[in-house]
Short mmCIF file of C-alpha atoms and ligand atoms in Angstrom, two decimals:
data_model
loop_
_atom_site.label_atom_id
_atom_site.label_comp_id
_atom_site.label_asym_id
_atom_site.label_seq_id
_atom_site.Cartn_x
_atom_site.Cartn_y
_atom_site.Cartn_z
CA MET A 1 0.32 0.07 -0.14
CA ASN A 2 1.41 3.60 -0.91
CA VAL A 3 1.49 5.79 2.54
CA PRO A 4 1.56 9.41 1.58
CA ALA A 5 4.66 10.93 2.95
CA ARG A 6 4.01 12.83 5.89
CA VAL A 7 3.93 16.86 6.12
CA VAL A 8 5.77 18.45 8.05
CA ARG A 9 5.40 22.10 8.64
CA PRO A 10 7.44 24.71 10.13
CA GLN A 11 5.58 26.76 12.57
CA PRO A 12 4.54 30.08 11.42
CA LEU A 13 6.97 32.85 13.15
CA ALA A 14 4.12 34.92 14.60
CA GLU A 15 2.52 31.75 16.22
CA GLN A 16 5.66 30.49 17.67
CA SER A 17 6.65 33.94 19.25
CA GLN A 18 2.83 34.23 20.83
CA PHE A 19 3.77 31.04 22.27
CA ALA A 20 7.19 31.78 23.71
CA SER A 21 5.49 35.09 25.04
CA ASP A 22 2.21 33.32 26.50
CA VAL A 23 5.09 30.74 28.24
CA LEU A 24 7.28 33.30 29.56
CA ALA A 25 4.43 35.74 30.94
CA GLY A 26 2.55 32.73 32.24
CA LEU A 27 5.98 31.38 34.10
CA SER A 28 6.79 34.64 35.59
CA MET A 29 3.23 34.85 37.54
CA ARG A 30 2.57 33.77 40.89
CA PRO A 31 0.96 31.46 40.95
CA LYS A 32 2.71 30.23 37.82
CA ARG A 33 -0.08 29.43 35.17
CA LEU A 34 0.04 28.22 31.85
CA SER A 35 -3.03 27.70 28.96
CA PRO A 36 -4.74 24.77 28.21
CA LYS A 37 -5.22 25.36 25.12
CA TYR A 38 -0.89 24.95 24.85
CA PHE A 39 -1.46 21.02 25.99
CA TYR A 40 -2.50 19.91 21.85
CA ASP A 41 0.36 19.75 19.69
CA GLU A 42 0.40 16.77 17.71
CA ALA A 43 1.55 14.82 20.41
CA GLY A 44 -0.81 16.21 23.21
CA SER A 45 -3.52 15.81 20.92
CA GLN A 46 -2.98 12.01 20.97
CA LEU A 47 -2.75 11.72 24.09
CA PHE A 48 -6.00 13.59 24.90
CA GLU A 49 -7.63 10.62 22.34
CA GLN A 50 -6.25 8.21 24.63
CA ILE A 51 -7.86 9.77 27.26
CA THR A 52 -11.11 9.84 26.15
CA GLU A 53 -10.69 6.09 26.16
CA LEU A 54 -10.38 5.77 29.70
CA PRO A 55 -12.77 4.15 32.02
CA GLU A 56 -12.40 7.08 34.49
CA TYR A 57 -12.74 9.82 32.08
CA TYR A 58 -16.86 9.46 31.28
CA PRO A 59 -17.44 12.81 30.08
CA THR A 60 -16.58 11.52 25.84
CA ARG A 61 -18.57 8.51 26.12
CA THR A 62 -21.35 10.04 28.06
CA GLU A 63 -21.82 12.64 25.41
CA LEU A 64 -21.55 10.32 22.77
CA ALA A 65 -24.30 8.65 24.18
CA ILE A 66 -26.62 11.86 24.62
CA LEU A 67 -25.57 12.82 20.93
CA LEU A 68 -26.59 9.40 19.92
CA GLU A 69 -29.85 9.02 21.66
CA HIS A 70 -31.31 12.25 20.75
CA ALA A 71 -29.70 12.79 17.43
CA SER A 72 -32.88 13.69 15.90
CA ASP A 73 -34.26 15.42 18.29
CA ILE A 74 -31.14 17.83 18.21
CA ALA A 75 -31.19 17.87 14.62
CA ARG A 76 -35.23 19.58 15.06
CA ALA A 77 -32.42 22.85 16.52
CA PHE A 78 -31.20 23.53 12.63
CA GLY A 79 -32.81 24.92 10.36
CA PRO A 80 -32.84 24.57 6.23
CA SER A 81 -29.47 25.21 4.43
CA THR A 82 -27.53 25.56 7.58
CA ALA A 83 -23.50 25.96 8.44
CA LEU A 84 -22.74 24.45 11.39
CA VAL A 85 -19.04 26.18 12.84
CA GLU A 86 -17.79 23.85 15.29
CA PHE A 87 -15.32 25.41 18.32
CA GLY A 88 -12.22 23.34 18.73
CA SER A 89 -13.44 20.53 16.65
CA GLY A 90 -10.46 17.93 17.22
CA SER A 91 -12.18 14.45 16.02
CA THR A 92 -14.72 14.67 14.04
CA ARG A 93 -16.30 11.64 16.13
CA LYS A 94 -19.47 13.48 17.28
CA VAL A 95 -20.19 16.03 14.42
CA ARG A 96 -20.34 12.88 12.27
CA ILE A 97 -23.78 12.39 14.41
CA LEU A 98 -25.17 15.23 13.89
CA LEU A 99 -24.59 15.25 10.17
CA ALA A 100 -26.19 11.97 9.87
CA ALA A 101 -28.59 13.18 11.80
CA ALA A 102 -29.41 16.68 10.18
CA PRO A 103 -29.06 16.67 5.85
CA SER A 104 -30.04 20.09 6.20
CA ILE A 105 -26.11 20.42 7.21
CA GLU A 106 -25.02 21.90 4.32
CA ALA A 107 -21.70 23.42 5.30
CA TYR A 108 -19.12 22.48 7.92
CA VAL A 109 -16.65 24.74 9.01
CA PRO A 110 -14.19 22.74 11.64
CA VAL A 111 -11.98 25.40 13.98
CA ASP A 112 -9.14 24.30 15.45
CA ILE A 113 -6.24 25.43 16.54
CA SER A 114 -4.03 21.99 15.70
CA ALA A 115 -3.21 22.58 12.05
CA GLU A 116 -2.09 18.55 11.89
CA MET A 117 -5.35 17.30 13.32
CA LEU A 118 -7.59 19.27 11.57
CA SER A 119 -6.33 19.06 7.89
CA GLN A 120 -6.66 15.09 8.29
CA GLU A 121 -9.89 14.79 10.18
CA ALA A 122 -10.86 16.98 7.29
CA ALA A 123 -9.71 15.39 4.78
CA GLN A 124 -11.31 12.18 5.99
CA LEU A 125 -14.73 14.00 6.53
CA GLN A 126 -14.96 15.41 2.83
CA HIS A 127 -14.24 12.14 1.83
CA ASP A 128 -16.79 10.16 3.64
CA TYR A 129 -19.69 13.27 2.83
CA PRO A 130 -18.60 14.04 -0.60
CA ARG A 131 -21.53 16.71 -0.69
CA LEU A 132 -20.51 18.79 2.21
CA ARG A 133 -18.65 21.27 2.12
CA VAL A 134 -15.65 21.03 4.46
CA LEU A 135 -14.12 24.48 4.69
CA PRO A 136 -11.54 23.78 7.87
CA LEU A 137 -10.04 27.08 9.76
CA ALA A 138 -6.96 26.47 11.27
CA ALA A 139 -7.26 28.94 14.06
CA ASP A 140 -7.27 30.12 18.09
CA PHE A 141 -11.10 30.34 18.39
CA THR A 142 -10.69 32.13 21.64
CA GLN A 143 -9.46 34.55 19.75
CA PRO A 144 -11.83 36.67 16.56
CA PHE A 145 -11.74 35.32 13.70
CA ARG A 146 -13.43 35.46 10.45
CA LEU A 147 -15.61 32.88 8.47
CA PRO A 148 -15.48 31.61 5.16
CA ASP A 149 -17.07 33.86 3.01
CA ALA A 150 -18.48 30.44 1.10
CA ILE A 151 -21.10 30.16 4.18
CA ASN A 152 -22.59 33.56 3.44
CA GLY A 153 -26.04 33.24 1.98
CA LEU A 154 -26.63 29.91 5.00
CA ALA A 155 -28.00 30.34 8.18
CA ARG A 156 -25.36 29.51 11.01
CA ALA A 157 -25.11 26.98 13.88
CA GLY A 158 -22.31 26.99 16.25
CA PHE A 159 -21.23 23.12 17.72
CA PHE A 160 -18.98 23.26 20.91
CA PRO A 161 -19.06 20.20 22.23
CA GLY A 162 -16.61 18.37 24.84
CA SER A 163 -17.15 20.75 27.99
CA THR A 164 -14.24 22.70 26.68
CA ILE A 165 -16.30 25.76 27.82
CA GLY A 166 -15.26 24.22 31.01
CA ASN A 167 -11.81 25.51 30.38
CA PHE A 168 -12.92 29.13 30.90
CA GLU A 169 -12.81 31.08 33.62
CA PRO A 170 -16.54 32.07 34.42
CA HIS A 171 -16.23 35.62 32.86
CA ASP A 172 -14.22 34.15 30.09
CA ALA A 173 -16.92 31.82 29.31
CA SER A 174 -19.67 34.49 29.10
CA ALA A 175 -17.39 36.48 27.09
CA PHE A 176 -17.08 33.50 24.61
CA LEU A 177 -20.85 32.79 24.07
CA VAL A 178 -20.98 36.57 23.41
CA HIS A 179 -18.67 36.80 20.90
CA ALA A 180 -20.03 33.07 19.82
CA ARG A 181 -23.20 34.68 19.24
CA ARG A 182 -22.17 37.61 17.24
CA MET A 183 -19.76 36.10 15.17
CA LEU A 184 -22.91 33.44 14.13
CA GLY A 185 -25.34 36.48 14.21
CA ARG A 186 -29.47 36.74 14.55
CA LYS A 187 -31.25 33.66 14.74
CA ALA A 188 -28.03 31.32 14.77
CA VAL A 189 -28.56 28.08 16.65
CA LEU A 190 -25.58 26.86 19.50
CA ILE A 191 -24.86 23.03 20.42
CA ILE A 192 -23.09 22.83 23.78
CA GLY A 193 -21.90 20.31 26.08
CA VAL A 194 -21.17 20.75 29.57
CA ASP A 195 -19.78 18.10 32.21
CA LEU A 196 -22.11 18.94 35.25
CA ALA A 197 -20.84 19.05 39.10
CA LYS A 198 -21.15 15.20 40.85
CA ASP A 199 -19.20 12.91 43.22
CA VAL A 200 -15.98 14.32 43.97
CA ASN A 201 -14.23 10.69 44.07
CA VAL A 202 -15.78 10.48 39.81
CA LEU A 203 -14.29 13.87 39.17
CA ASN A 204 -10.84 13.34 40.91
CA ALA A 205 -10.24 10.05 39.11
CA ALA A 206 -11.38 11.18 35.72
CA TYR A 207 -8.33 13.45 35.99
CA ASP A 208 -6.24 11.82 37.41
CA ASP A 209 -6.52 7.99 36.06
CA ALA A 210 -4.75 4.81 37.26
CA ALA A 211 -2.74 4.51 33.73
CA GLY A 212 -1.46 7.75 33.95
CA VAL A 213 -2.17 8.94 30.75
CA THR A 214 -3.87 12.17 32.16
CA ALA A 215 0.03 12.96 34.14
CA LYS A 216 1.37 12.14 30.79
CA PHE A 217 -0.78 14.75 28.79
CA ASN A 218 -0.19 17.36 31.79
CA LEU A 219 3.27 16.79 31.26
CA ASN A 220 3.44 17.21 27.64
CA LEU A 221 3.09 20.42 28.37
CA LEU A 222 6.63 20.89 29.64
CA ALA A 223 7.50 18.38 26.90
CA ARG A 224 6.60 20.91 24.52
CA ILE A 225 8.57 24.09 25.37
CA ASN A 226 11.31 22.02 25.69
CA ARG A 227 10.58 20.92 21.91
CA GLU A 228 9.84 24.71 20.60
CA LEU A 229 11.25 26.46 22.93
CA GLY A 230 14.72 24.98 23.28
CA ALA A 231 13.64 24.93 27.15
CA ASP A 232 15.57 22.17 29.41
CA PHE A 233 12.29 20.93 31.77
CA ASN A 234 13.50 17.68 33.94
CA LEU A 235 10.28 15.69 33.11
CA ASP A 236 10.84 13.61 36.24
CA SER A 237 11.47 16.46 38.58
CA PHE A 238 7.74 17.60 38.02
CA SER A 239 4.53 15.40 38.94
CA HIS A 240 0.86 15.76 37.80
CA GLU A 241 -1.94 17.23 40.64
CA ALA A 242 -5.54 16.85 39.76
CA PHE A 243 -8.01 17.84 42.39
CA TYR A 244 -11.47 18.88 42.37
CA ASN A 245 -12.07 22.53 44.13
CA SER A 246 -15.49 22.21 45.46
CA GLU A 247 -16.07 26.42 46.20
CA ARG A 248 -15.05 27.09 42.94
CA HIS A 249 -16.61 24.27 41.11
CA ARG A 250 -13.47 22.85 38.97
CA ILE A 251 -11.05 20.84 38.77
CA GLU A 252 -7.60 21.81 38.79
CA MET A 253 -4.72 20.41 36.89
CA HIS A 254 -1.19 21.41 38.16
CA LEU A 255 2.77 20.34 37.75
CA ALA A 256 4.17 20.57 41.17
CA SER A 257 8.13 20.70 40.87
CA ARG A 258 9.60 17.89 43.38
CA ARG A 259 12.15 20.37 44.50
CA ARG A 260 13.93 23.78 44.09
CA GLN A 261 15.04 24.19 40.87
CA LYS A 262 15.81 26.30 37.76
CA VAL A 263 14.54 26.00 34.28
CA ARG A 264 15.85 27.77 31.22
CA VAL A 265 12.93 28.69 29.18
CA ALA A 266 13.50 30.66 25.67
CA GLY A 267 16.68 32.25 27.44
CA ARG A 268 15.70 33.11 30.32
CA VAL A 269 15.69 31.48 33.94
CA ILE A 270 13.04 30.35 35.87
CA GLU A 271 13.05 29.39 39.80
CA PHE A 272 10.87 26.76 41.22
CA ARG A 273 10.51 26.57 45.12
CA ALA A 274 9.99 22.86 46.25
CA GLY A 275 6.08 21.48 45.96
CA GLU A 276 5.66 24.91 43.84
CA THR A 277 2.98 24.48 41.02
CA ILE A 278 2.30 25.59 37.83
CA HIS A 279 -1.78 25.95 36.87
CA THR A 280 -1.92 23.68 34.10
CA GLU A 281 -5.85 23.93 33.37
CA SER A 282 -9.27 24.38 35.51
CA SER A 283 -12.12 22.15 34.16
CA TYR A 284 -15.63 24.09 35.40
CA LYS A 285 -18.29 21.89 36.27
CA TYR A 286 -21.91 23.65 36.30
CA THR A 287 -25.51 22.78 37.18
CA LEU A 288 -28.16 22.95 34.38
CA GLU A 289 -29.35 25.87 36.89
CA SER A 290 -25.43 27.63 36.75
CA PHE A 291 -24.90 27.04 32.82
CA GLY A 292 -29.09 28.04 32.10
CA ALA A 293 -28.28 31.14 34.02
CA LEU A 294 -24.33 31.65 32.22
CA ALA A 295 -26.00 31.26 28.58
CA ARG A 296 -29.34 33.66 29.32
CA GLY A 297 -26.77 36.38 30.51
CA ALA A 298 -24.41 35.95 27.05
CA GLY A 299 -27.68 36.40 24.95
CA TRP A 300 -28.33 33.19 24.17
CA THR A 301 -31.60 31.53 25.41
CA PRO A 302 -31.80 27.72 26.22
CA LEU A 303 -34.01 25.91 23.83
CA LYS A 304 -33.64 22.40 25.35
CA THR A 305 -31.28 20.30 27.24
CA TRP A 306 -30.66 16.44 27.41
CA THR A 307 -28.82 14.40 29.90
CA ASP A 308 -27.96 10.80 30.40
CA ALA A 309 -29.58 8.59 33.09
CA ARG A 310 -26.68 9.58 36.11
CA GLY A 311 -26.88 13.23 35.24
CA TYR A 312 -23.40 13.27 34.67
CA PHE A 313 -23.42 15.48 31.31
CA SER A 314 -25.32 17.93 29.78
CA VAL A 315 -26.34 18.74 26.00
CA HIS A 316 -27.73 21.90 25.30
CA ALA A 317 -29.36 24.04 22.32
CA LEU A 318 -29.85 27.61 22.52
CA THR A 319 -30.29 30.42 20.15
CA ALA A 320 -29.75 33.68 20.34
CA THR A 321 -32.05 35.94 22.33
CA ALA A 322 -34.28 38.58 19.81
C1 LIG B 1 -10.77 18.89 26.67
C2 LIG B 1 -10.96 21.08 28.37
C3 LIG B 1 -12.87 19.07 27.86
O1 LIG B 1 -10.89 19.50 30.90
O2 LIG B 1 -12.34 17.44 30.43
C4 LIG B 1 -9.43 16.09 30.12
C5 LIG B 1 -9.56 18.17 28.70
N1 LIG B 1 -7.85 17.77 30.83
N2 LIG B 1 -8.27 15.53 31.25
C6 LIG B 1 -11.24 18.67 30.17
C7 LIG B 1 -8.61 17.44 29.87
C8 LIG B 1 -7.50 16.61 31.16
C9 LIG B 1 -10.55 18.21 28.77
N3 LIG B 1 -11.44 19.20 28.04
#
């Protein structure tokens, strides 16, 4: 069989220096922090796919089950001749469920920060849906971006699955929903997956799995900084920490320095105290009520909500408030 050569794409300079300046700024703060959007280089995207298969990590399989069970009901939220914009698309597994249930989706705009994953997934989807207009956009969807002109004239819907909204601080989650509504326009629909607050043991296990895949995913951020910014993080001297902060309704992931140490990053020296952490991710958990209030405050009207029998995860259809 003929295997196509792997495309090696040097990072555009502007993106690279954005990464460098974000990393240096985050490591200069107290407490130190890094943005979870940088988890998703090629290795990180693959590790995330492995996380979704873990027995402890319930969100992906629960959301998929909700989408499958209620696909035709969810599809009713879409009008005729719709362009579906997916924020942070990653794998196309979820959107395939909507595409199969909603033939009125004529164009699909996957937006993802991981250009590698995006082009592979888009090409495969285009092959499977030859009549769908697949218009991938390699962009950081947390920043403003322009929708392709090719969808002018189509109704617009957004798809934001996976509880990625949980990565935003509540204020930023609200700002994102406002920005999505402005971008999608009047009469827009948004289908959004939101993880729910639950037993703390279930939450803690989901982010600190027995096989250590989430630890690898977290530590890959340091490996990426080593690879791309010529840093000298010793991965063995940092440990993965994940716990539910119940006052703030969020999982926190950190990388804790096992000892006092100095690390060189992009020409600067960063000092760590023993036990000092880098806060790498927050994953906020909502209730149906708290998410409904967030959506309304950002100009969206909840149309319908679907959950699983255990009440672990939720999918919401929202419409732009007139
Ligand atoms: C992709 C942001 C939804 O918060 O559950 C999984 C990422 N981090 N395990 C989440 C993640 C650690 C995930 N999101």
